[in-house]
Amino acid sequence: MGKNPNQSNEENLSAQLRETRHLLEELGNYQGTQMHLATSSQVNRKEQLEAITSTTEQANQMLLISLQRLEDSGDRQNEASRKVILSDYKAFEESVEQTASRNETQLRKMNDEQRHVNEQLLSLQSKQNSRLDSLAHDVTRHLDEALASLDRQASEQIRRMGNRLD
């Protein structure tokens, strides 16, 4: 006995829903992995956001295809499935937006911290340069004084030797 067309359509839609749910689970796992990598390594957060955006776009395409298939059928069960997918998609989208927002906040914080560290380093470098300039000035002054003293002593000794020879 042949299958009822509605039953076959429901089986196809059920398979598509399982595939979509599996994709959403994988995307959730992927997002969790991305969040773990963001906290445990120095991976550039902008690249993570781009990867999440790319994955979201792929999920959007797959969900839009699934939604289009669901809309082609007038069955009530398809409408309920469509609502579930939309609800799950909305929750996923909100989760991605929250992650992106957290990453953006962390990037801003890191940028501010780096700017503060750079300012401190510049200040320390300026102070060190000032100290080195002062030290160089003092060394030059002491050398000039020492050379002048040696010159006076040499002149005095030459004068004394000249007096002895006379």
mmCIF file of C-alpha atoms in Angstrom:
data_model
loop_
_atom_site.group_PDB
_atom_site.id
_atom_site.type_symbol
_atom_site.label_atom_id
_atom_site.label_comp_id
_atom_site.label_asym_id
_atom_site.label_seq_id
_atom_site.Cartn_x
_atom_site.Cartn_y
_atom_site.Cartn_z
ATOM 1 C CA MET A 1 0.000 0.000 0.000
ATOM 2 C CA GLY A 2 1.432 3.435 -1.008
ATOM 3 C CA LYS A 3 2.226 6.134 1.479
ATOM 4 C CA ASN A 4 -0.118 9.007 1.997
ATOM 5 C CA PRO A 5 1.368 12.168 0.342
ATOM 6 C CA ASN A 6 0.816 14.103 3.572
ATOM 7 C CA GLN A 7 2.570 11.385 5.544
ATOM 8 C CA SER A 8 5.524 11.455 3.136
ATOM 9 C CA ASN A 9 5.610 15.255 3.316
ATOM 10 C CA GLU A 10 5.497 15.080 7.133
ATOM 11 C CA GLU A 11 8.356 12.571 7.130
ATOM 12 C CA ASN A 12 10.399 14.847 4.853
ATOM 13 C CA LEU A 13 9.654 17.815 7.068
ATOM 14 C CA SER A 14 10.480 15.815 10.185
ATOM 15 C CA ALA A 15 13.795 14.836 8.617
ATOM 16 C CA GLN A 16 14.445 18.454 7.698
ATOM 17 C CA LEU A 17 13.579 19.544 11.231
ATOM 18 C CA ARG A 18 15.933 16.949 12.689
ATOM 19 C CA GLU A 19 18.651 18.128 10.324
ATOM 20 C CA THR A 20 17.959 21.763 11.237
ATOM 21 C CA ARG A 21 17.940 21.012 14.969
ATOM 22 C CA HIS A 22 21.201 19.110 14.534
ATOM 23 C CA LEU A 23 22.653 22.105 12.716
ATOM 24 C CA LEU A 24 21.485 24.421 15.505
ATOM 25 C CA GLU A 25 23.095 22.119 18.091
ATOM 26 C CA GLU A 26 26.333 22.116 16.084
ATOM 27 C CA LEU A 27 26.150 25.882 15.805
ATOM 28 C CA GLY A 28 25.630 26.110 19.562
ATOM 29 C CA ASN A 29 28.629 23.828 20.094
ATOM 30 C CA TYR A 30 30.620 25.908 17.623
ATOM 31 C CA GLN A 31 29.656 29.087 19.452
ATOM 32 C CA GLY A 32 30.672 27.541 22.774
ATOM 33 C CA THR A 33 33.988 26.469 21.284
ATOM 34 C CA GLN A 34 34.522 29.968 19.903
ATOM 35 C CA MET A 35 33.825 31.488 23.320
ATOM 36 C CA HIS A 36 36.280 29.063 24.940
ATOM 37 C CA LEU A 37 38.955 29.910 22.385
ATOM 38 C CA ALA A 38 38.360 33.616 22.948
ATOM 39 C CA THR A 39 39.099 33.285 26.661
ATOM 40 C CA SER A 40 41.970 30.793 26.436
ATOM 41 C CA SER A 41 44.051 32.182 23.582
ATOM 42 C CA GLN A 42 45.093 35.384 21.895
ATOM 43 C CA VAL A 43 42.902 34.776 18.797
ATOM 44 C CA ASN A 44 41.822 38.026 17.259
ATOM 45 C CA ARG A 45 38.255 38.752 18.357
ATOM 46 C CA LYS A 46 37.407 40.387 15.061
ATOM 47 C CA GLU A 47 38.168 37.124 13.272
ATOM 48 C CA GLN A 48 35.879 35.340 15.708
ATOM 49 C CA LEU A 49 33.102 37.805 15.020
ATOM 50 C CA GLU A 50 33.586 37.307 11.287
ATOM 51 C CA ALA A 51 33.477 33.527 11.723
ATOM 52 C CA ILE A 52 30.292 33.790 13.812
ATOM 53 C CA THR A 53 28.782 36.140 11.241
ATOM 54 C CA SER A 54 29.687 33.752 8.420
ATOM 55 C CA THR A 55 28.234 30.785 10.314
ATOM 56 C CA THR A 56 25.111 32.813 11.095
ATOM 57 C CA GLU A 57 24.708 33.672 7.427
ATOM 58 C CA GLN A 58 25.018 29.990 6.513
ATOM 59 C CA ALA A 59 22.472 29.125 9.204
ATOM 60 C CA ASN A 60 20.210 31.891 7.875
ATOM 61 C CA GLN A 61 20.386 30.397 4.385
ATOM 62 C CA MET A 62 19.618 26.883 5.631
ATOM 63 C CA LEU A 63 16.803 28.151 7.838
ATOM 64 C CA LEU A 64 15.354 30.224 5.018
ATOM 65 C CA ILE A 65 15.414 27.164 2.755
ATOM 66 C CA SER A 66 13.716 25.099 5.469
ATOM 67 C CA LEU A 67 11.158 27.850 6.053
ATOM 68 C CA GLN A 68 10.444 28.059 2.322
ATOM 69 C CA ARG A 69 9.814 24.317 2.213
ATOM 70 C CA LEU A 70 7.535 24.591 5.234
ATOM 71 C CA GLU A 71 5.601 27.469 3.697
ATOM 72 C CA ASP A 72 4.967 25.423 0.563
ATOM 73 C CA SER A 73 2.794 23.090 2.616
ATOM 74 C CA GLY A 74 -0.498 24.163 4.176
ATOM 75 C CA ASP A 75 -0.445 21.544 6.876
ATOM 76 C CA ARG A 76 -1.012 22.715 10.476
ATOM 77 C CA GLN A 77 1.838 20.633 11.747
ATOM 78 C CA ASN A 78 4.145 22.417 9.325
ATOM 79 C CA GLU A 79 3.032 25.746 10.755
ATOM 80 C CA ALA A 80 3.809 24.555 14.286
ATOM 81 C CA SER A 81 7.208 23.341 13.124
ATOM 82 C CA ARG A 82 7.817 26.668 11.442
ATOM 83 C CA LYS A 83 7.079 28.460 14.717
ATOM 84 C CA VAL A 84 9.508 26.204 16.570
ATOM 85 C CA ILE A 85 12.228 26.885 14.008
ATOM 86 C CA LEU A 86 11.595 30.623 14.140
ATOM 87 C CA SER A 87 11.688 30.572 17.919
ATOM 88 C CA ASP A 88 14.910 28.542 17.966
ATOM 89 C CA TYR A 89 16.423 30.786 15.327
ATOM 90 C CA LYS A 90 15.505 33.898 17.278
ATOM 91 C CA ALA A 91 17.091 32.446 20.425
ATOM 92 C CA PHE A 92 20.214 31.539 18.444
ATOM 93 C CA GLU A 93 20.367 34.991 16.871
ATOM 94 C CA GLU A 94 20.043 36.658 20.285
ATOM 95 C CA SER A 95 22.812 34.435 21.636
ATOM 96 C CA VAL A 96 25.087 35.403 18.738
ATOM 97 C CA GLU A 97 24.293 39.093 19.272
ATOM 98 C CA GLN A 98 25.086 38.790 22.991
ATOM 99 C CA THR A 99 28.371 37.065 22.205
ATOM 100 C CA ALA A 100 29.266 39.715 19.634
ATOM 101 C CA SER A 101 28.403 42.446 22.128
ATOM 102 C CA ARG A 102 30.548 40.829 24.835
ATOM 103 C CA ASN A 103 33.426 40.446 22.388
ATOM 104 C CA GLU A 104 33.099 44.072 21.304
ATOM 105 C CA THR A 105 33.113 45.189 24.947
ATOM 106 C CA GLN A 106 36.196 43.075 25.622
ATOM 107 C CA LEU A 107 37.913 44.526 22.556
ATOM 108 C CA ARG A 108 37.180 48.052 23.750
ATOM 109 C CA LYS A 109 38.453 47.217 27.231
ATOM 110 C CA MET A 110 41.626 45.667 25.834
ATOM 111 C CA ASN A 111 42.122 48.699 23.596
ATOM 112 C CA ASP A 112 41.671 51.068 26.548
ATOM 113 C CA GLU A 113 44.081 49.024 28.663
ATOM 114 C CA GLN A 114 46.644 48.992 25.852
ATOM 115 C CA ARG A 115 46.284 52.760 25.417
ATOM 116 C CA HIS A 116 46.806 53.232 29.169
ATOM 117 C CA VAL A 117 49.897 50.989 29.148
ATOM 118 C CA ASN A 118 51.274 52.868 26.124
ATOM 119 C CA GLU A 119 50.753 56.189 27.879
ATOM 120 C CA GLN A 120 52.542 54.899 30.970
ATOM 121 C CA LEU A 121 55.416 53.610 28.854
ATOM 122 C CA LEU A 122 55.704 56.941 27.063
ATOM 123 C CA SER A 123 55.704 58.770 30.385
ATOM 124 C CA LEU A 124 58.388 56.476 31.788
ATOM 125 C CA GLN A 125 60.434 56.838 28.614
ATOM 126 C CA SER A 126 60.147 60.612 28.793
ATOM 127 C CA LYS A 127 61.270 60.608 32.432
ATOM 128 C CA GLN A 128 64.150 58.271 31.588
ATOM 129 C CA ASN A 129 65.195 60.492 28.673
ATOM 130 C CA SER A 130 65.101 63.525 30.954
ATOM 131 C CA ARG A 131 67.262 61.730 33.539
ATOM 132 C CA LEU A 132 69.714 60.662 30.837
ATOM 133 C CA ASP A 133 69.907 64.237 29.510
ATOM 134 C CA SER A 134 70.578 65.538 33.028
ATOM 135 C CA LEU A 135 73.185 62.853 33.649
ATOM 136 C CA ALA A 136 74.890 63.598 30.317
ATOM 137 C CA HIS A 137 74.916 67.306 31.182
ATOM 138 C CA ASP A 138 76.440 66.576 34.617
ATOM 139 C CA VAL A 139 79.091 64.257 33.143
ATOM 140 C CA THR A 140 79.987 66.839 30.479
ATOM 141 C CA ARG A 141 80.249 69.592 33.118
ATOM 142 C CA HIS A 142 82.454 67.426 35.356
ATOM 143 C CA LEU A 143 84.670 66.485 32.411
ATOM 144 C CA ASP A 144 85.004 70.144 31.413
ATOM 145 C CA GLU A 145 85.928 71.047 34.998
ATOM 146 C CA ALA A 146 88.434 68.169 35.201
ATOM 147 C CA LEU A 147 90.020 69.147 31.878
ATOM 148 C CA ALA A 148 90.265 72.788 32.973
ATOM 149 C CA SER A 149 91.889 71.704 36.244
ATOM 150 C CA LEU A 150 94.353 69.456 34.414
ATOM 151 C CA ASP A 151 95.127 72.307 32.024
ATOM 152 C CA ARG A 152 95.814 74.661 34.959
ATOM 153 C CA GLN A 153 98.009 72.083 36.680
ATOM 154 C CA ALA A 154 99.971 71.391 33.487
ATOM 155 C CA SER A 155 100.436 75.132 32.895
ATOM 156 C CA GLU A 156 101.612 75.568 36.499
ATOM 157 C CA GLN A 157 104.095 72.697 36.188
ATOM 158 C CA ILE A 158 105.416 74.080 32.900
ATOM 159 C CA ARG A 159 105.822 77.500 34.522
ATOM 160 C CA ARG A 160 107.695 75.979 37.497
ATOM 161 C CA MET A 161 110.000 73.995 35.236
ATOM 162 C CA GLY A 162 110.666 77.120 33.236
ATOM 163 C CA ASN A 163 111.561 78.973 36.445
ATOM 164 C CA ARG A 164 113.944 76.202 37.525
ATOM 165 C CA LEU A 165 115.665 76.221 34.192
ATOM 166 C CA ASP A 166 116.261 79.956 34.396
#
